[in-house]
Amino acid sequence: MDLGVTLGALRLKNPIMTASGTFGYGLEFTSYGRLEELGAIVVKGLSLQPRKGNPMPRIAETPCGMLNAIGLQNIGVEKFLQEKLPRLPWKETPVVVNLYAQKAEEFADLAAVLGSEPGVGALEVNISCPNVRQGGLQFGQNPDAAVRVVEMVKKNAGQKPVIVKLSPNVADIKVIAGAVESAGADIISLINTIGGMAVDIRTRKPCLANAFGGLSGPAIKPVALKMVYEVCSTVKIPVIGLGGITSARDILEFILVGASAVQIGTATFTRPDKVFTLVNELRELVTQLEIEDWARFRGSLET
Amino acid sequence: MLETNIKPSCLKPEIQAITYAGSGDFVHLYMQPPAWGYRPGQFVMVRPGEWGNDPVWPRPFSICEKTSDSLRLFIQVVGRGTSLISRLQPGSTLDMWGPLGNGFSFDPDVPLLILAGGMGIAPFIGLCKRHPHPGRINFLFGHRMGIECYPFAELPQKVNKTHLNQQTAGDIVSFQKVLEKRIRDFSGRGRILACGPSPFLKVVRKYSIESGADTWISLENRMACGVGACLGCVTGTTTGEYLQTCTHGPVFRADEVVFEEDDRLLSAKPHL
């Protein structure tokens, strides 16, 4: 079977994408696999200006998962466009730029810069980072604010598909999903990390300098699966599922509940060639289960 | 001592042997040798195949030594991950990627002063054994556990070596005095390489800056990926940046990095 998927105007040769913040700018992984074989490369969240990020320690290991509070350290959009993007195989594999800003206007400015770049395949609007003081969640938890950001990004993004990445840290994910769809989002990706905390009883201090962080890894997969299922039942636009995926079986679970594609995040830390090997594993499992085409399998969960 | 065949790869080597030194907490892990060469001070990420979904992270270890027969890591049990690794059996497989990081850089014709604290001895075993002129190496080793726990005796005979045991607060103070004297005396005569726990490196850094010594320190930081992607292992620099320890380091010039972790933790305030 052809593993290719179509998410509106975004065509992927397979449904496997990297997750922002776990794959650097892509170039860090060229020793471990061929970027051309991935469905899409999603790069670290970029802001208009470089960001230093949060103080250390920024990461903590937890059962079947990890907490992070990186704080969106990044080199800034200009440096990315000059130094990184030209070295990525964007003609073979769409490069999705994840964008972060503190104000709706800055999101719009970022979209304007990226909207005319031939090497950018799509924009992923990060309204869900739990680790920054401003921006991020203040948009992701408020439907009106989310709508405003999405409308402004869409206006400036030209022909680029706009993905909106949602936070699980909300009372009802369907409300925010419906809001961003109505505002013109082309695709929804979810879930970003779940707010969490770890403390040290000997030092009596939080394990992260930021005290709170975002939980990721296999521990959050059931939460992600439920939310992806709920959102797929609510919106008509394509959905990208992520949260704790480590195997081809996990990928099929997300597609079964309605996702069109998936992102691989924390699993990349368990082995840097993980996302590349998953492409082959998925191909084998699809053949073994005799899945004939995505359209019939996607969302075919019997409830 | 410039290695040319340094191209990182992700492998699945088999464990050949695990031996213990002094106590069950000091482990020598031998595995099938990879095809690559390495520079002393470089490291590998290791994650036993049997870990499944937990623990999530691999663990970073300095390359202790590589021979035609095996790659060897020297590991101290300090937490859950290293404890699980210490109980692995020969024949089990590991996910392993490397060699990672920059490693130590030095001219073999120039005298070296090596300062190692505890497990910081690991990268220097291979370095000293491969050095063409071990007689030009001065080696000062500070340790808390018995010397039999560490591969100190493996250092080539020609290396001019001393070890000091620190068991009491007074021992630590006198070790610091020795460090200060050795750094000041050596400054201007060659390059200083140091590896060990952060409090030790802070002292080395201080005396090196004061005496203008050409000192390079190898940092230990918690890491999730080892390849520069997760941004969890960054170190603060004197230029005000955060650089990944895994890719920009782990070896930095002593006056290039700042140690800020302790101060930061004291003033931690949630960002939410």
Coordinates of C-alpha atoms in Angstrom, one line a residue:
Chain A
M1 CA 0.0 0.0 0.0
D2 CA 1.1 3.6 -0.7
L3 CA 1.7 5.1 2.7
G4 CA 1.2 8.6 1.4
V5 CA -1.3 10.9 3.1
T6 CA -2.9 14.2 2.1
L7 CA -3.8 16.8 4.7
G8 CA -5.5 19.4 2.6
A9 CA -2.8 21.1 0.6
L10 CA -0.1 19.2 2.5
R11 CA 1.1 16.0 0.9
L12 CA 3.3 13.6 2.8
K13 CA 4.9 10.4 1.5
N14 CA 4.0 8.7 4.8
P15 CA 2.1 9.9 7.9
I16 CA 5.3 10.1 10.1
M17 CA 6.4 13.6 11.0
T18 CA 8.8 14.7 13.7
A19 CA 7.5 16.7 16.6
S20 CA 8.7 20.2 17.3
G21 CA 11.3 20.6 20.0
T22 CA 12.5 17.0 19.7
F23 CA 14.2 17.1 16.3
G24 CA 16.2 20.3 16.5
Y25 CA 16.4 21.9 13.1
G26 CA 16.6 18.5 11.4
L27 CA 20.3 18.7 10.6
E28 CA 21.3 17.2 14.0
F29 CA 19.9 13.9 12.7
T30 CA 21.6 13.5 9.3
S31 CA 24.1 11.0 10.7
Y32 CA 21.2 8.7 11.7
G33 CA 18.9 8.5 8.8
R34 CA 17.8 10.1 5.5
L35 CA 15.6 13.1 6.1
E36 CA 14.1 12.5 2.6
E37 CA 12.3 9.4 3.9
L38 CA 10.3 11.2 6.5
G39 CA 6.7 12.4 6.0
A40 CA 7.6 15.8 7.2
I41 CA 10.2 17.6 9.3
V42 CA 8.9 19.8 12.0
V43 CA 11.6 22.1 13.4
K44 CA 12.1 23.6 16.8
G45 CA 9.7 26.5 17.6
L46 CA 11.0 29.7 16.1
S47 CA 10.4 33.3 17.2
L48 CA 11.1 36.6 15.4
Q49 CA 14.1 37.2 17.7
P50 CA 16.4 34.5 19.1
R51 CA 15.4 33.3 22.6
K52 CA 17.8 32.2 25.3
G53 CA 15.3 29.9 27.0
N54 CA 14.8 29.0 30.6
P55 CA 17.5 28.5 33.3
M56 CA 18.9 25.0 34.0
P57 CA 17.9 22.4 35.0
R58 CA 15.3 22.1 32.2
I59 CA 14.5 18.4 32.0
A60 CA 13.6 15.7 34.5
E61 CA 12.9 12.0 33.9
T62 CA 9.6 10.6 35.1
P63 CA 8.0 7.2 34.9
C64 CA 7.6 6.3 31.2
G65 CA 8.1 10.0 30.4
M66 CA 9.9 13.2 31.0
L67 CA 9.3 16.8 31.9
N68 CA 10.8 19.7 30.0
A69 CA 10.8 23.4 30.6
I70 CA 13.2 24.5 27.8
G71 CA 11.4 27.8 27.3
L72 CA 11.6 27.9 23.5
Q73 CA 15.4 28.5 23.2
N74 CA 15.8 29.1 19.4
I75 CA 18.1 30.9 17.0
G76 CA 15.3 33.1 15.6
V77 CA 13.5 32.9 12.3
E78 CA 16.1 34.9 10.2
K79 CA 19.0 32.7 11.1
F80 CA 16.9 29.6 10.5
L81 CA 16.0 30.8 7.0
Q82 CA 19.6 31.7 6.2
E83 CA 21.6 28.9 7.8
K84 CA 19.4 25.9 8.3
L85 CA 16.6 25.7 5.8
P86 CA 18.8 25.8 2.7
R87 CA 20.5 22.6 4.0
L88 CA 17.3 20.7 4.5
P89 CA 15.8 18.6 1.7
W90 CA 12.6 20.6 1.5
K91 CA 11.9 19.6 -2.0
E92 CA 11.6 16.0 -1.0
T93 CA 10.2 16.3 2.4
P94 CA 8.0 19.2 3.6
V95 CA 9.6 21.3 6.3
V96 CA 7.1 22.6 8.8
V97 CA 8.1 25.6 10.8
N98 CA 6.7 25.7 14.3
L99 CA 6.2 29.3 15.4
Y100 CA 6.0 31.0 18.7
A101 CA 5.2 34.6 19.6
Q102 CA 4.1 36.5 22.7
K103 CA 1.6 38.6 20.8
A104 CA -0.9 38.0 18.0
E105 CA 0.8 40.7 16.0
E106 CA 4.2 38.9 16.3
F107 CA 2.6 35.6 15.1
A108 CA 1.3 37.6 12.1
D109 CA 4.8 39.0 11.4
L110 CA 6.3 35.5 11.6
A111 CA 3.7 34.2 9.2
A112 CA 4.5 37.1 6.8
V113 CA 8.2 36.2 6.8
L114 CA 7.6 32.5 6.3
G115 CA 4.6 32.7 4.0
S116 CA 6.8 33.7 1.0
E117 CA 9.6 31.2 1.6
P118 CA 9.6 28.4 -1.0
G119 CA 11.3 26.0 1.4
V120 CA 8.6 26.2 4.0
G121 CA 5.9 23.5 3.5
A122 CA 3.6 24.6 6.3
L123 CA 3.3 26.6 9.4
E124 CA 2.6 25.1 12.8
V125 CA 1.2 27.7 15.2
N126 CA 2.3 26.9 18.8
I127 CA -0.4 28.2 21.0
S128 CA 0.3 25.6 23.6
C129 CA 3.7 25.9 25.1
P130 CA 3.4 25.5 28.9
N131 CA 6.9 26.7 29.6
V132 CA 6.9 30.4 28.8
R133 CA 5.4 33.3 30.7
Q134 CA 3.7 35.0 27.8
G135 CA 2.2 33.7 24.7
G136 CA 1.8 30.0 24.3
L137 CA -0.9 28.9 26.6
Q138 CA -2.6 32.2 27.0
F139 CA -3.7 31.7 23.4
G140 CA -4.2 28.0 23.7
Q141 CA -6.6 28.1 26.7
N142 CA -8.7 31.0 25.4
P143 CA -10.9 30.3 22.3
D144 CA -11.2 34.0 21.5
A145 CA -7.5 34.7 21.7
A146 CA -6.8 31.5 19.7
V147 CA -9.2 32.6 17.0
R148 CA -7.5 36.0 16.7
V149 CA -4.0 34.5 16.3
V150 CA -5.2 32.0 13.7
E151 CA -7.0 34.6 11.7
M152 CA -4.0 36.9 11.7
V153 CA -1.6 34.1 10.7
K154 CA -3.9 32.9 8.0
K155 CA -4.1 36.4 6.5
N156 CA -0.3 36.5 6.2
A157 CA 0.6 32.9 5.4
G158 CA -0.2 33.1 1.7
Q159 CA -0.7 29.6 0.3
K160 CA 1.0 27.8 3.2
P161 CA -1.2 25.4 5.1
V162 CA -1.6 26.5 8.7
I163 CA -1.5 23.9 11.4
V164 CA -2.6 24.9 14.9
K165 CA -1.0 22.9 17.7
L166 CA -3.4 22.5 20.7
S167 CA -2.7 22.2 24.4
P168 CA -4.2 19.4 26.5
N169 CA -4.3 21.7 29.4
V170 CA -7.9 22.8 28.9
A171 CA -11.3 21.9 30.2
D172 CA -12.7 20.8 26.9
I173 CA -10.4 20.3 23.9
K174 CA -13.4 20.2 21.5
V175 CA -14.2 23.9 22.2
I176 CA -10.8 25.2 21.2
A177 CA -10.6 22.8 18.3
G178 CA -13.9 24.1 16.9
A179 CA -12.8 27.7 17.4
V180 CA -9.5 27.3 15.5
E181 CA -11.3 25.5 12.7
S182 CA -13.8 28.3 12.4
A183 CA -11.0 30.8 12.3
G184 CA -9.6 29.1 9.2
A185 CA -7.0 26.6 10.5
D186 CA -6.2 24.1 7.8
I187 CA -5.0 21.3 10.1
I188 CA -4.9 20.7 13.9
S189 CA -2.1 19.0 15.7
L190 CA -2.4 17.7 19.3
I191 CA -1.4 17.2 22.0
N192 CA 1.4 19.4 23.2
T193 CA 2.8 18.4 26.7
I194 CA 0.7 18.1 29.8
G195 CA 1.6 20.4 32.7
G196 CA 3.5 18.6 35.3
M197 CA 6.0 18.9 38.2
A198 CA 8.7 16.9 39.9
V199 CA 10.4 17.6 43.3
D200 CA 13.4 16.4 45.1
I201 CA 12.7 15.5 48.8
R202 CA 16.4 15.8 49.7
T203 CA 17.1 19.2 48.4
R204 CA 13.4 20.2 48.9
K205 CA 13.5 21.9 45.5
P206 CA 11.7 21.4 42.3
C207 CA 13.6 19.3 39.8
L208 CA 13.2 22.0 37.2
A209 CA 14.4 25.6 37.6
N210 CA 11.1 26.7 36.2
A211 CA 9.3 24.5 38.8
F212 CA 6.7 23.4 36.3
G213 CA 7.2 21.7 33.0
G214 CA 5.5 19.8 30.2
L215 CA 5.1 16.0 30.5
S216 CA 5.7 13.9 27.4
G217 CA 6.5 10.3 26.5
P218 CA 4.5 7.0 26.6
A219 CA 3.0 8.1 30.0
I220 CA 0.7 10.6 28.1
K221 CA -0.4 8.4 25.2
P222 CA -3.8 7.4 26.6
V223 CA -4.6 11.1 27.2
A224 CA -3.5 12.0 23.7
L225 CA -5.4 9.3 22.1
K226 CA -8.7 10.3 23.8
M227 CA -8.2 14.0 22.9
V228 CA -7.3 13.1 19.3
Y229 CA -10.4 11.0 19.1
E230 CA -12.6 13.8 20.5
V231 CA -11.2 16.4 18.2
C232 CA -11.5 14.1 15.1
S233 CA -15.2 13.6 16.1
T234 CA -15.6 17.4 16.3
V235 CA -13.8 19.0 13.3
K236 CA -13.8 18.4 9.6
I237 CA -10.2 19.5 9.0
P238 CA -7.4 16.9 9.1
V239 CA -5.8 16.1 12.5
I240 CA -2.2 15.2 13.3
G241 CA -2.0 13.1 16.4
L242 CA 1.0 13.1 18.8
G243 CA 1.7 12.2 22.4
G244 CA 3.8 9.3 23.5
I245 CA 4.0 7.4 20.2
T246 CA 6.9 4.9 20.2
S247 CA 5.8 2.2 17.8
A248 CA 4.1 1.4 14.5
R249 CA 1.2 0.0 16.5
D250 CA 0.8 3.4 18.3
I251 CA 0.8 5.1 15.0
L252 CA -2.1 2.9 13.8
E253 CA -4.0 3.5 17.0
F254 CA -3.9 7.3 16.4
I255 CA -5.0 6.8 12.7
L256 CA -7.7 4.4 13.9
V257 CA -9.3 7.1 16.1
G258 CA -9.2 9.6 13.2
A259 CA -5.7 11.2 12.8
S260 CA -4.4 11.7 9.3
A261 CA -0.8 11.8 10.3
V262 CA 1.3 11.6 13.5
Q263 CA 4.3 13.2 15.1
I264 CA 7.1 11.4 16.9
G265 CA 8.6 13.4 19.8
T266 CA 10.1 12.0 22.9
A267 CA 10.7 8.6 21.3
T268 CA 13.5 10.2 19.3
F269 CA 15.4 10.6 22.5
T270 CA 15.3 6.8 23.0
R271 CA 17.3 6.3 19.8
P272 CA 18.1 9.1 17.3
D273 CA 17.2 6.9 14.3
K274 CA 13.8 6.0 15.8
V275 CA 11.6 8.1 13.5
F276 CA 13.4 6.7 10.4
T277 CA 13.0 3.1 11.5
L278 CA 9.3 3.7 12.3
V279 CA 8.7 4.3 8.6
N280 CA 9.7 0.7 7.8
E281 CA 8.0 -0.7 10.8
L282 CA 4.8 1.0 9.8
R283 CA 5.0 -0.4 6.3
E284 CA 5.5 -3.9 7.6
L285 CA 2.6 -3.6 10.1
V286 CA 0.2 -2.2 7.5
T287 CA 1.0 -5.1 5.2
Q288 CA 0.7 -7.6 8.0
L289 CA -2.8 -6.3 9.0
E290 CA -3.8 -6.1 5.4
I291 CA -4.8 -2.4 5.6
E292 CA -5.5 -1.5 2.0
D293 CA -5.8 2.2 2.1
W294 CA -5.8 5.0 4.7
A295 CA -9.2 6.4 3.8
R296 CA -10.9 3.2 4.9
F297 CA -8.8 2.6 8.0
R298 CA -8.7 6.2 9.3
G299 CA -11.3 6.8 11.9
S300 CA -12.8 3.3 11.5
L301 CA -12.9 2.7 15.3
E302 CA -16.1 0.9 16.2
T303 CA -17.6 2.4 19.4
Chain B
M1 CA 46.5 12.3 18.0
L2 CA 44.0 13.5 15.5
E3 CA 41.4 10.8 14.7
T4 CA 40.0 11.0 11.2
N5 CA 37.3 8.3 11.2
I6 CA 34.9 10.1 13.6
K7 CA 31.5 9.7 12.2
P8 CA 28.7 9.1 14.6
S9 CA 26.3 6.2 14.1
C10 CA 23.6 4.5 16.0
L11 CA 24.4 0.8 16.8
K12 CA 23.1 -2.1 18.7
P13 CA 26.2 -3.7 20.2
E14 CA 26.2 -6.8 22.4
I15 CA 27.6 -6.6 25.9
Q16 CA 30.7 -8.8 26.1
A17 CA 31.5 -8.6 29.8
I18 CA 30.7 -6.6 32.9
T19 CA 33.2 -6.5 35.7
Y20 CA 33.2 -4.7 39.0
A21 CA 36.0 -2.9 40.8
G22 CA 36.1 -2.4 44.5
S23 CA 32.4 -2.6 44.9
G24 CA 29.3 -3.4 42.9
D25 CA 28.8 0.3 42.3
F26 CA 31.9 0.6 40.0
V27 CA 31.3 -1.1 36.7
H28 CA 33.4 -1.7 33.7
L29 CA 31.1 -2.4 30.7
Y30 CA 32.7 -4.0 27.7
M31 CA 30.9 -4.2 24.4
Q32 CA 31.5 -5.0 20.7
P33 CA 33.8 -2.4 19.3
P34 CA 32.2 0.0 16.7
A35 CA 34.0 0.8 13.4
W36 CA 34.5 4.4 14.3
G37 CA 37.5 6.0 15.9
Y38 CA 37.1 8.6 18.7
R39 CA 38.9 11.4 20.4
P40 CA 39.3 11.1 24.2
G41 CA 36.7 13.1 26.0
Q42 CA 34.0 12.1 23.5
F43 CA 31.0 10.2 24.8
V44 CA 28.3 7.7 23.8
M45 CA 24.6 7.5 24.7
V46 CA 23.6 4.1 26.0
R47 CA 20.1 2.7 26.4
P48 CA 19.6 -1.1 27.1
G49 CA 17.3 -2.7 24.6
E50 CA 15.3 -4.2 27.4
W51 CA 14.2 -0.8 28.8
G52 CA 11.1 -0.6 26.5
N53 CA 9.2 2.6 27.6
D54 CA 11.0 3.1 30.9
P55 CA 13.4 4.7 31.7
V56 CA 12.8 6.9 28.6
W57 CA 16.3 8.5 28.4
P58 CA 19.5 6.9 27.4
R59 CA 22.5 7.6 29.7
P60 CA 25.6 9.5 28.6
F61 CA 29.1 8.0 29.4
S62 CA 32.6 9.0 28.5
I63 CA 34.4 6.6 26.3
C64 CA 36.9 5.1 28.7
E65 CA 38.9 3.1 26.1
K66 CA 38.5 1.5 22.8
T67 CA 40.7 -1.4 21.6
S68 CA 40.4 -3.7 18.6
D69 CA 38.5 -6.1 20.9
S70 CA 36.0 -3.9 22.7
L71 CA 34.6 -0.5 23.6
R72 CA 34.8 0.0 27.3
L73 CA 32.8 2.3 29.6
F74 CA 33.5 3.0 33.3
I75 CA 30.3 3.6 35.2
Q76 CA 29.4 4.4 38.7
V77 CA 25.9 3.5 40.0
V78 CA 24.4 6.8 41.0
G79 CA 20.7 6.3 40.3
R80 CA 18.1 4.1 38.7
G81 CA 19.5 4.1 35.2
T82 CA 23.0 3.2 36.1
S83 CA 21.7 0.7 38.6
L84 CA 19.8 -1.1 35.9
I85 CA 22.8 -0.9 33.6
S86 CA 25.1 -2.5 36.3
R87 CA 22.8 -5.5 36.4
L88 CA 22.8 -6.3 32.7
Q89 CA 24.2 -9.6 31.5
P90 CA 26.7 -10.4 28.8
G91 CA 24.9 -11.1 25.6
S92 CA 22.2 -8.5 26.1
T93 CA 22.1 -5.6 23.6
L94 CA 22.3 -1.9 24.0
D95 CA 21.2 1.0 21.8
M96 CA 24.3 3.1 21.6
W97 CA 25.1 6.2 19.6
G98 CA 28.3 8.1 19.3
P99 CA 31.0 9.2 19.3
L100 CA 29.4 12.4 20.5
G101 CA 30.8 15.8 21.5
N102 CA 34.1 17.5 20.8
G103 CA 36.5 15.6 23.1
F104 CA 39.8 17.0 24.3
S105 CA 42.2 18.7 22.0
F106 CA 45.9 18.9 22.7
D107 CA 49.3 18.8 21.1
P108 CA 51.1 15.6 22.2
D109 CA 54.4 17.4 22.2
V110 CA 53.2 19.9 24.8
P111 CA 53.1 18.9 28.5
L112 CA 49.7 18.1 30.0
L113 CA 48.4 18.4 33.5
I114 CA 45.4 16.2 33.9
L115 CA 43.1 16.9 36.8
A116 CA 40.5 14.2 37.4
G117 CA 37.9 13.9 40.1
G118 CA 36.2 10.6 40.8
M119 CA 34.5 9.2 37.7
G120 CA 36.2 12.0 35.8
I121 CA 39.1 9.6 35.4
A122 CA 37.2 7.7 32.7
P123 CA 38.2 9.5 29.5
F124 CA 41.8 9.8 30.6
I125 CA 42.4 6.1 30.7
G126 CA 42.3 5.8 26.9
L127 CA 43.9 9.2 26.5
C128 CA 47.0 8.3 28.6
K129 CA 47.3 4.8 27.1
R130 CA 47.3 6.2 23.6
H131 CA 49.5 9.2 24.3
P132 CA 52.8 8.9 22.4
H133 CA 54.7 10.6 25.2
P134 CA 53.1 9.5 28.5
G135 CA 56.2 11.0 30.3
R136 CA 54.9 14.4 29.4
I137 CA 51.6 13.8 31.4
N138 CA 51.2 15.0 35.0
F139 CA 48.2 13.4 36.6
L140 CA 46.4 14.5 39.8
F141 CA 43.4 12.3 40.8
G142 CA 41.1 13.1 43.7
H143 CA 38.7 10.4 44.8
R144 CA 36.2 9.7 47.7
M145 CA 36.0 6.0 47.5
G146 CA 39.0 3.6 47.8
I147 CA 41.5 3.8 45.0
E148 CA 40.7 0.2 44.1
C149 CA 37.3 1.4 42.8
Y150 CA 39.0 3.4 40.0
P151 CA 41.2 2.2 37.1
F152 CA 44.0 4.5 38.4
A153 CA 46.6 1.6 38.4
E154 CA 46.1 1.2 34.6
L155 CA 47.7 4.6 33.8
P156 CA 51.0 4.0 32.0
Q157 CA 54.0 3.8 34.2
K158 CA 55.7 6.9 32.7
V159 CA 52.8 9.1 33.7
N160 CA 53.7 11.3 36.6
K161 CA 50.7 10.5 38.8
T162 CA 49.4 11.3 42.3
H163 CA 46.1 10.4 43.9
L164 CA 44.5 12.0 47.0
N165 CA 41.7 10.5 48.9
Q166 CA 39.0 12.8 50.3
Q167 CA 36.9 11.5 53.1
T168 CA 36.5 14.4 55.4
A169 CA 35.8 18.1 54.9
G170 CA 39.4 18.7 55.9
D171 CA 40.6 16.4 53.1
I172 CA 38.6 18.4 50.6
V173 CA 40.1 21.7 51.7
S174 CA 43.6 20.3 51.5
F175 CA 42.9 18.8 48.1
Q176 CA 41.8 22.2 46.9
K177 CA 45.0 23.6 48.1
V178 CA 47.0 21.0 46.2
L179 CA 44.8 21.8 43.1
E180 CA 45.5 25.5 43.5
K181 CA 49.3 24.9 43.8
R182 CA 49.4 22.5 40.9
I183 CA 47.4 24.8 38.6
R184 CA 49.5 27.9 39.5
D185 CA 52.8 26.0 39.1
F186 CA 51.8 24.5 35.8
S187 CA 50.3 27.6 34.3
G188 CA 52.3 28.7 31.2
R189 CA 54.0 25.3 30.9
G190 CA 51.3 23.4 28.9
R191 CA 47.7 22.6 28.7
I192 CA 45.5 21.5 31.6
L193 CA 42.6 19.0 31.0
A194 CA 40.0 18.4 33.8
C195 CA 37.0 16.2 34.2
G196 CA 35.0 15.5 37.3
P197 CA 31.9 16.7 39.3
S198 CA 30.8 20.3 39.1
P199 CA 32.1 21.4 42.6
F200 CA 35.6 20.1 41.5
L201 CA 35.4 21.8 38.1
K202 CA 34.3 25.1 39.8
V203 CA 37.5 25.0 41.8
V204 CA 39.6 24.2 38.8
R205 CA 38.0 26.9 36.8
K206 CA 38.6 29.5 39.5
Y207 CA 42.3 28.8 39.9
S208 CA 42.8 28.5 36.2
I209 CA 41.3 31.9 35.5
E210 CA 43.2 33.5 38.4
S211 CA 46.5 32.1 37.1
G212 CA 45.8 32.5 33.4
A213 CA 46.2 28.7 32.8
D214 CA 45.2 27.1 29.5
T215 CA 42.6 24.9 31.0
W216 CA 39.9 22.8 29.4
I217 CA 37.1 21.2 31.4
S218 CA 34.7 18.5 30.5
L219 CA 31.2 19.0 31.9
E220 CA 28.8 16.4 33.1
N221 CA 25.1 17.3 32.5
R222 CA 21.9 15.5 32.4
M223 CA 21.1 14.7 28.7
A224 CA 18.1 13.4 26.9
C225 CA 19.3 13.1 23.3
G226 CA 23.0 13.7 23.1
V227 CA 22.8 15.1 19.6
G228 CA 21.9 18.7 20.2
A229 CA 18.2 18.5 19.8
C230 CA 16.5 18.5 23.2
L231 CA 18.3 21.6 24.6
G232 CA 18.1 20.0 28.1
C233 CA 21.9 19.9 28.7
V234 CA 22.8 23.5 28.0
T235 CA 25.5 25.3 29.9
G236 CA 25.7 29.0 30.4
T237 CA 28.6 30.8 28.8
T238 CA 30.4 34.0 29.7
T239 CA 28.9 35.6 26.6
G240 CA 25.4 35.1 28.0
E241 CA 24.3 32.2 25.8
Y242 CA 23.2 28.7 26.5
L243 CA 25.1 26.2 24.5
Q244 CA 24.4 22.4 24.3
T245 CA 26.9 20.6 26.3
C246 CA 26.5 17.5 24.1
T247 CA 27.4 19.2 20.8
H248 CA 29.4 22.3 21.7
G249 CA 31.1 20.4 24.5
P250 CA 31.4 18.5 26.7
V251 CA 34.9 20.1 26.7
F252 CA 34.9 23.8 27.1
R253 CA 37.7 26.3 27.8
A254 CA 37.5 26.9 31.6
D255 CA 36.9 30.7 31.2
E256 CA 34.2 30.2 28.6
V257 CA 31.5 28.6 30.9
V258 CA 29.7 29.7 34.0
F259 CA 28.3 27.5 36.7
E260 CA 24.9 28.8 37.6
E261 CA 22.8 25.9 38.6
D262 CA 23.0 26.2 42.3
D263 CA 22.1 29.9 42.4
R264 CA 19.3 29.4 40.0
L265 CA 17.7 26.7 42.0
L266 CA 17.6 28.8 45.0
S267 CA 15.6 31.5 43.2
A268 CA 13.3 29.2 41.3
K269 CA 9.9 30.7 40.6
P270 CA 7.3 29.1 38.5
H271 CA 6.6 30.8 35.1
L272 CA 2.9 30.0 35.3

